[in-house]
Amino acid sequence: VLSPGASSWKLVEADWRTGKIIKTIGWANGDLGDGETPCSVDRARTVAVCVAQTLTAPQILARVDLRAGTVTPMDAMQSGQQTLDFQFRDVRVENRFGWMSTGFLALPKGESDHAVPLAVMLYGFTKQFSRNAQWITSYPIADFVHAGIAVLMLNWAHDPSGRLHKRETLMTSLESDTSTVANAVPAVRSLGIKVSRSMIMGWSFGGLYAAYAIQHLHEYVAAQVGDPAQWNIVEYALAGEFWRNLADLQFGGPPNSHNVQNYIAYDPVADGKRAHGPILFEFVRHNPGAGQLLGEWRDAGSEVEAFAYRDSVHWLNVPAEARLSRERNLDWAKVNLLGPQAVSAAELRRHFILDSVRALG
C-alpha cells in the first residue's frame, strides 16, 4: 500500500473490515522499492511475490506470506552474477536548465584510443547511484562491455536544492529529462572519447525518454524501449483508478478539451513522424497504453520489433522472461552498433522470430 502523503510503498497486513493495520512487513532497510510497487499479489490475497531491491546488489524475488508475515528469498532475478572486471568512470551530464547528473561510463578494454559504440542505459528514480547497477534486470552491462560496446549508465538530473527532478510536475520533468538524455553523448565526447554509433535504452520512465530520444534526437541510431511509462489517452481510459487520479493531479484533469494537450505533449510519437532508427519495444501484457504507442510507431512507418511478456509484472519479475530480455537487448545492441555480422543467424532467429511468435501468440 502507498500511505497517504508518503513517497514509498510498504507491505502491511490489515483487517479490511475494521481498517486497522495488524503489522508491517518490510525488508531490513524498511523499504520495498523507491516509490514503485514491487509486489504481485495472488487472487486470494494471501501470498505476494515481491522484488527485493537495493542499489548495490542484484534484485531477488521473495515470497511473502501475508498471513504469517514471513519473507522467504527466492531465485535471483539475474542468474550467474559476475564480478565486474572493469572500472567505471564518472561522467557529469548537464541539461539545459543547468542541473547536473552523474553518469557512470565503462569502456571496453584497450578501446580508449579508438572510436567505440556507446549504449546509454537510463536508470534512476533515486538520489543514490550504483556503479554496477546489475539490478537492472534487462541490461547485461558486463556482456555489453565484453562485446566491445561502451556503456553509460545515466541517472536523471538533480536541481540545485538536491531534490530529484522527477518529483516535480510531469511537464517540467519531460523537458529536463529529455535535455539530460540529449546531452549524454556530447558529455562522453567531451572527455576525449571517440564515440562512433550510440543507442539509447530505458525501462519504465527510462523507456518513455528512450522513446523520446529515438523520435527527436538524431544522436541515437537505435532504441530499446522497455514497458514505458504511459500517460496517453488509452492508458487513462483502461488503467485503474489509481493511475487516473494520478493523471488528474499531474495534467489538471481527464483528457478533455481543457487538458488534452498535456496528454499529447507526453506522447513521444504524437507528431506522427517516423523514428530516427529501429526500436526494440518490450512491454508486459498489463500495460494498457502500450498498444497506442506501438500503433502510432507503425502508422508512422517506424521499424519496431515488439515483444509482450505474458507472465511478468512491470519489472519483469519472472526470471525466464528477464533472461530473454537480456539476450534480446544484447543482440539488438550488437546488430545496431557493431553490425549484423556480430550476431549469428541462429541467434537472430531464436530471439527475434521464435520468441516473438510465442510471446505475442
Coordinates of C-alpha atoms in Angstrom, one line a residue:
V1 CA 0.0 0.0 0.0
L2 CA 1.0 3.6 -0.5
S3 CA 0.5 5.5 2.7
P4 CA -1.2 8.9 2.3
G5 CA 1.4 11.6 1.7
A6 CA 4.2 9.0 1.6
S7 CA 6.6 8.6 -1.3
S8 CA 7.4 4.9 -0.9
W9 CA 5.5 1.6 -0.7
K10 CA 5.3 -0.7 2.3
L11 CA 3.7 -4.1 2.6
V12 CA 1.2 -4.4 5.5
E13 CA -1.2 -7.0 6.9
A14 CA -4.5 -5.3 7.6
D15 CA -8.0 -6.1 8.8
W16 CA -10.1 -4.8 5.9
R17 CA -13.3 -5.0 7.9
T18 CA -12.1 -2.5 10.6
G19 CA -9.3 -0.8 8.5
K20 CA -6.8 -1.4 11.3
I21 CA -3.2 -2.4 10.4
I22 CA -2.1 -5.6 12.1
K23 CA 1.6 -5.4 11.3
T24 CA 4.0 -4.1 8.7
I25 CA 6.1 -6.5 6.6
G26 CA 9.3 -5.0 5.2
W27 CA 12.9 -5.6 4.3
A28 CA 15.9 -4.9 6.5
N29 CA 16.2 -1.4 5.1
G30 CA 12.5 -0.7 5.7
D31 CA 11.8 -0.2 2.1
L32 CA 10.2 -2.3 -0.7
G33 CA 11.3 -0.1 -3.5
D34 CA 11.9 3.6 -4.2
G35 CA 8.4 4.9 -5.0
E36 CA 7.3 1.9 -7.0
T37 CA 5.0 -1.0 -6.3
P38 CA 7.3 -4.1 -6.4
C39 CA 4.8 -6.9 -5.5
S40 CA 2.4 -9.1 -7.3
V41 CA -0.4 -10.5 -5.0
D42 CA -2.4 -13.7 -5.7
R43 CA -6.1 -13.6 -6.1
A44 CA -6.7 -14.9 -2.6
R45 CA -4.5 -12.1 -1.3
T46 CA -2.6 -14.5 0.9
V47 CA 0.7 -14.6 -0.9
A48 CA 2.8 -11.9 -2.6
V49 CA 5.8 -12.2 -4.8
C50 CA 7.9 -9.1 -4.3
V51 CA 11.2 -7.7 -5.7
A52 CA 13.8 -7.1 -3.0
Q53 CA 16.0 -4.4 -4.5
T54 CA 19.0 -2.4 -3.4
L55 CA 21.3 -0.2 -5.4
T56 CA 24.4 -2.3 -4.7
A57 CA 23.1 -5.8 -5.2
P58 CA 21.1 -7.6 -7.9
Q59 CA 17.3 -7.9 -7.5
I60 CA 16.0 -11.0 -5.9
L61 CA 12.4 -12.4 -5.7
A62 CA 10.9 -13.0 -2.3
R63 CA 7.8 -14.8 -1.3
V64 CA 5.8 -13.0 1.3
D65 CA 3.2 -15.0 3.3
L66 CA 0.6 -12.2 4.1
R67 CA -1.0 -14.3 6.8
A68 CA 2.1 -15.3 8.7
G69 CA 4.1 -12.2 7.8
T70 CA 7.1 -14.2 6.8
V71 CA 9.5 -13.4 3.9
T72 CA 11.3 -16.2 2.0
P73 CA 14.0 -15.4 -0.5
M74 CA 13.6 -17.0 -3.9
D75 CA 15.8 -17.1 -7.0
A76 CA 17.9 -14.1 -8.0
M77 CA 16.4 -12.3 -10.9
Q78 CA 19.8 -12.4 -12.7
S79 CA 21.4 -15.8 -12.7
G80 CA 25.2 -16.0 -13.0
Q81 CA 26.1 -12.7 -11.4
Q82 CA 29.7 -11.9 -12.1
T83 CA 32.3 -9.7 -10.6
L84 CA 32.9 -6.8 -12.9
D85 CA 36.4 -6.8 -14.3
F86 CA 36.4 -3.2 -15.5
Q87 CA 36.2 0.2 -13.9
F88 CA 33.5 2.9 -14.2
R89 CA 34.5 6.5 -14.9
D90 CA 32.3 9.4 -13.7
V91 CA 30.6 11.5 -16.4
R92 CA 28.9 14.7 -15.5
V93 CA 26.0 15.5 -17.7
E94 CA 24.4 19.0 -17.5
N95 CA 21.0 19.7 -19.0
R96 CA 19.7 22.9 -20.4
F97 CA 18.4 24.0 -17.0
G98 CA 22.0 23.9 -15.7
W99 CA 21.1 20.9 -13.5
M100 CA 23.7 18.1 -13.2
S101 CA 23.5 14.3 -13.3
T102 CA 26.3 11.8 -12.7
G103 CA 26.6 9.0 -15.1
F104 CA 29.0 6.0 -15.0
L105 CA 30.9 5.1 -18.1
A106 CA 32.5 1.7 -18.7
L107 CA 34.9 1.3 -21.7
P108 CA 35.8 -2.0 -23.3
K109 CA 39.5 -3.0 -22.6
G110 CA 42.0 -1.5 -25.0
E111 CA 39.5 0.7 -26.7
S112 CA 40.1 4.0 -25.0
D113 CA 42.1 5.3 -28.0
H114 CA 39.7 4.1 -30.7
A115 CA 36.1 5.0 -31.7
V116 CA 33.7 2.9 -29.7
P117 CA 30.0 2.3 -30.0
L118 CA 28.0 3.5 -26.9
A119 CA 24.9 2.3 -25.2
V120 CA 23.3 4.9 -22.9
M121 CA 21.3 3.0 -20.3
L122 CA 18.8 5.1 -18.3
Y123 CA 18.1 4.2 -14.7
G124 CA 17.2 6.2 -11.7
F125 CA 14.4 7.5 -9.5
T126 CA 16.7 7.8 -6.6
K127 CA 19.3 10.3 -5.3
Q128 CA 21.8 7.5 -4.9
F129 CA 23.8 5.8 -7.7
S130 CA 25.0 2.3 -8.3
R131 CA 28.3 1.7 -10.1
N132 CA 27.4 -1.9 -11.0
A133 CA 23.6 -1.4 -11.5
Q134 CA 23.2 -5.1 -12.1
W135 CA 19.8 -4.8 -10.5
I136 CA 18.6 -3.5 -13.9
T137 CA 17.3 -6.9 -14.9
S138 CA 17.1 -6.3 -18.6
Y139 CA 20.6 -4.8 -19.0
P140 CA 23.6 -7.2 -19.0
I141 CA 26.1 -4.4 -18.6
A142 CA 29.2 -6.7 -18.4
D143 CA 28.2 -8.5 -21.5
F144 CA 27.9 -5.3 -23.4
V145 CA 31.4 -4.2 -22.4
H146 CA 32.9 -7.6 -23.1
A147 CA 31.3 -7.4 -26.6
G148 CA 33.1 -4.2 -27.3
I149 CA 30.3 -1.7 -26.5
A150 CA 30.8 1.1 -24.1
V151 CA 28.1 1.7 -21.5
L152 CA 27.0 4.9 -19.9
M153 CA 24.6 4.4 -17.0
L154 CA 22.7 7.7 -16.8
N155 CA 20.5 8.9 -14.0
W156 CA 18.2 11.9 -14.0
A157 CA 19.4 15.4 -13.2
H158 CA 19.1 17.0 -9.8
D159 CA 18.0 20.5 -9.2
P160 CA 20.3 22.8 -7.1
S161 CA 18.3 22.1 -4.0
G162 CA 19.2 18.4 -4.2
R163 CA 15.6 17.2 -4.9
L164 CA 15.2 14.6 -7.6
H165 CA 13.6 16.4 -10.5
K166 CA 11.3 13.6 -11.3
R167 CA 9.3 14.6 -8.3
E168 CA 8.4 17.8 -10.0
T169 CA 5.4 18.1 -12.4
L170 CA 5.5 15.8 -15.3
M171 CA 5.5 18.6 -17.9
T172 CA 8.6 20.2 -16.4
S173 CA 10.2 16.8 -15.9
L174 CA 9.7 16.0 -19.5
E175 CA 11.8 19.0 -20.6
S176 CA 14.5 18.4 -18.0
D177 CA 15.0 14.7 -18.6
T178 CA 14.8 14.9 -22.4
S179 CA 17.5 17.6 -22.2
T180 CA 19.7 15.3 -20.0
V181 CA 19.4 12.5 -22.5
A182 CA 20.2 14.8 -25.3
N183 CA 23.5 15.9 -23.6
A184 CA 24.6 12.4 -22.7
V185 CA 26.7 11.5 -25.8
P186 CA 28.3 15.0 -26.0
A187 CA 29.3 14.7 -22.4
V188 CA 31.1 11.5 -23.1
R189 CA 32.8 13.0 -26.2
S190 CA 33.9 16.0 -24.1
L191 CA 36.2 13.6 -22.1
G192 CA 38.2 12.9 -25.3
I193 CA 36.5 9.6 -26.0
K194 CA 35.7 8.9 -29.6
V195 CA 32.1 7.7 -30.0
S196 CA 31.0 6.0 -33.2
R197 CA 27.3 5.0 -33.0
S198 CA 25.1 5.4 -30.0
M199 CA 21.9 3.8 -28.9
I200 CA 19.5 4.5 -26.0
M201 CA 17.9 2.1 -23.6
G202 CA 15.4 2.6 -20.8
W203 CA 12.7 0.9 -18.8
S204 CA 9.6 2.5 -17.3
F205 CA 10.2 6.2 -17.1
G206 CA 13.5 5.5 -18.8
G207 CA 11.5 3.8 -21.5
L208 CA 9.5 6.9 -22.1
Y209 CA 12.6 9.0 -22.5
A210 CA 14.2 6.4 -24.7
A211 CA 11.2 6.7 -26.9
Y212 CA 11.6 10.5 -27.0
A213 CA 15.2 10.1 -27.9
I214 CA 14.7 7.9 -30.9
Q215 CA 11.9 10.2 -32.1
H216 CA 13.6 13.6 -31.6
L217 CA 17.4 13.2 -31.1
H218 CA 19.5 12.4 -34.2
E219 CA 22.4 11.3 -32.0
Y220 CA 20.8 7.9 -31.4
V221 CA 20.6 5.3 -34.1
A222 CA 18.5 2.7 -32.3
A223 CA 16.5 2.4 -29.1
Q224 CA 15.3 -0.3 -26.6
V225 CA 12.1 0.9 -25.0
G226 CA 11.1 -1.2 -22.0
D227 CA 7.5 -1.1 -20.7
P228 CA 7.4 2.7 -20.9
A229 CA 5.5 5.0 -18.5
Q230 CA 2.3 5.7 -20.4
W231 CA 0.4 8.9 -19.9
N232 CA -1.7 8.8 -23.1
I233 CA -5.5 8.7 -23.6
V234 CA -5.8 5.0 -23.9
E235 CA -3.9 4.5 -20.6
Y236 CA -6.3 6.9 -18.9
A237 CA -9.3 5.0 -20.2
L238 CA -8.1 1.5 -19.5
A239 CA -5.9 1.8 -16.4
G240 CA -7.1 1.6 -12.8
E241 CA -8.5 4.4 -10.6
F242 CA -5.1 5.0 -9.0
W243 CA -3.5 6.0 -12.3
R244 CA -6.4 8.1 -13.4
N245 CA -6.2 10.0 -10.1
L246 CA -2.5 10.5 -10.6
A247 CA -3.0 11.7 -14.2
D248 CA -5.7 14.1 -13.0
L249 CA -3.3 15.5 -10.5
Q250 CA -0.4 15.9 -12.9
F251 CA -2.3 17.1 -16.0
G252 CA -5.1 19.1 -14.4
G253 CA -7.8 16.5 -15.0
P254 CA -9.0 14.0 -17.6
P255 CA -8.0 14.3 -21.3
N256 CA -10.9 16.6 -22.1
S257 CA -10.7 19.7 -24.3
H258 CA -9.1 21.7 -21.5
N259 CA -6.3 19.2 -20.7
V260 CA -5.8 17.0 -23.8
Q261 CA -2.8 18.9 -24.9
N262 CA -0.9 17.9 -21.8
Y263 CA -1.5 14.3 -22.6
I264 CA -0.5 14.8 -26.2
A265 CA 2.7 16.5 -25.1
Y266 CA 3.6 13.4 -23.2
D267 CA 3.2 11.2 -26.2
P268 CA 6.6 10.8 -27.9
V269 CA 5.0 9.9 -31.3
A270 CA 2.2 12.5 -31.2
D271 CA 3.8 14.4 -34.2
G272 CA 3.3 11.3 -36.4
K273 CA 6.9 11.3 -37.6
R274 CA 9.0 8.2 -38.3
A275 CA 11.6 7.4 -35.6
H276 CA 15.2 8.1 -36.4
G277 CA 16.1 4.4 -36.0
P278 CA 14.8 0.9 -35.3
I279 CA 13.2 0.2 -31.9
L280 CA 13.1 -2.9 -29.7
F281 CA 9.8 -2.4 -27.8
E282 CA 9.3 -4.7 -24.8
F283 CA 6.3 -4.5 -22.6
V284 CA 4.2 -6.6 -20.2
R285 CA 0.7 -7.5 -21.1
H286 CA -0.7 -5.4 -18.2
N287 CA 0.4 -2.2 -19.9
P288 CA -2.8 -0.9 -21.5
G289 CA -1.2 2.1 -23.1
A290 CA 1.5 0.1 -25.0
G291 CA -0.9 -0.7 -27.9
Q292 CA -1.4 3.0 -28.7
L293 CA 2.3 3.7 -28.7
L294 CA 3.0 0.7 -30.9
G295 CA 0.2 1.6 -33.3
E296 CA 1.5 5.1 -33.7
W297 CA 5.0 4.0 -34.4
R298 CA 3.9 1.5 -37.1
D299 CA 1.5 4.0 -38.6
A300 CA 4.4 6.4 -39.0
G301 CA 6.4 3.7 -40.7
S302 CA 8.9 3.2 -37.9
E303 CA 10.8 -0.1 -37.6
V304 CA 9.7 -1.8 -34.4
E305 CA 10.3 -5.2 -33.0
A306 CA 7.7 -5.7 -30.3
F307 CA 7.6 -8.3 -27.5
A308 CA 4.9 -8.7 -24.9
Y309 CA 5.8 -10.7 -21.7
R310 CA 2.8 -12.7 -20.6
D311 CA 3.7 -13.6 -17.1
S312 CA 5.7 -10.7 -15.7
V313 CA 4.6 -7.5 -14.0
H314 CA 6.2 -4.2 -14.7
W315 CA 9.7 -5.1 -13.5
L316 CA 9.9 -8.5 -15.4
N317 CA 9.6 -10.5 -12.2
V318 CA 9.7 -13.8 -14.0
P319 CA 13.4 -14.9 -14.2
A320 CA 12.9 -16.7 -17.6
E321 CA 11.4 -13.6 -19.2
A322 CA 14.1 -11.4 -17.7
R323 CA 16.7 -13.7 -19.2
L324 CA 15.1 -13.5 -22.6
S325 CA 15.0 -9.7 -22.4
R326 CA 18.8 -9.6 -21.6
E327 CA 19.6 -11.8 -24.5
R328 CA 17.4 -9.7 -26.9
N329 CA 18.9 -6.4 -25.7
L330 CA 22.5 -7.7 -26.1
D331 CA 21.8 -8.9 -29.7
W332 CA 19.9 -5.8 -30.5
A333 CA 22.8 -3.7 -29.5
K334 CA 25.3 -5.8 -31.4
V335 CA 23.3 -5.6 -34.6
N336 CA 22.8 -1.9 -34.5
L337 CA 26.1 -0.8 -33.0
L338 CA 28.6 -3.4 -34.3
G339 CA 26.8 -4.6 -37.4
P340 CA 24.6 -7.6 -38.4
Q341 CA 27.7 -9.8 -38.6
A342 CA 28.1 -9.6 -34.8
V343 CA 25.1 -11.8 -34.3
S344 CA 24.7 -15.2 -35.9
A345 CA 21.6 -16.0 -38.0
A346 CA 20.7 -18.7 -35.5
E347 CA 20.7 -16.2 -32.6
L348 CA 18.6 -13.7 -34.6
R349 CA 16.0 -16.4 -35.5
R350 CA 15.9 -17.6 -31.9
H351 CA 15.5 -14.2 -30.3
F352 CA 13.6 -12.2 -32.8
I353 CA 11.3 -14.7 -34.5
L354 CA 10.5 -17.8 -32.4
D355 CA 10.2 -15.9 -29.1
S356 CA 8.1 -13.1 -30.7
V357 CA 5.6 -15.7 -32.1
R358 CA 5.4 -17.5 -28.7
A359 CA 5.1 -14.2 -26.7
L360 CA 2.6 -12.5 -28.8
G361 CA 0.6 -15.7 -29.6

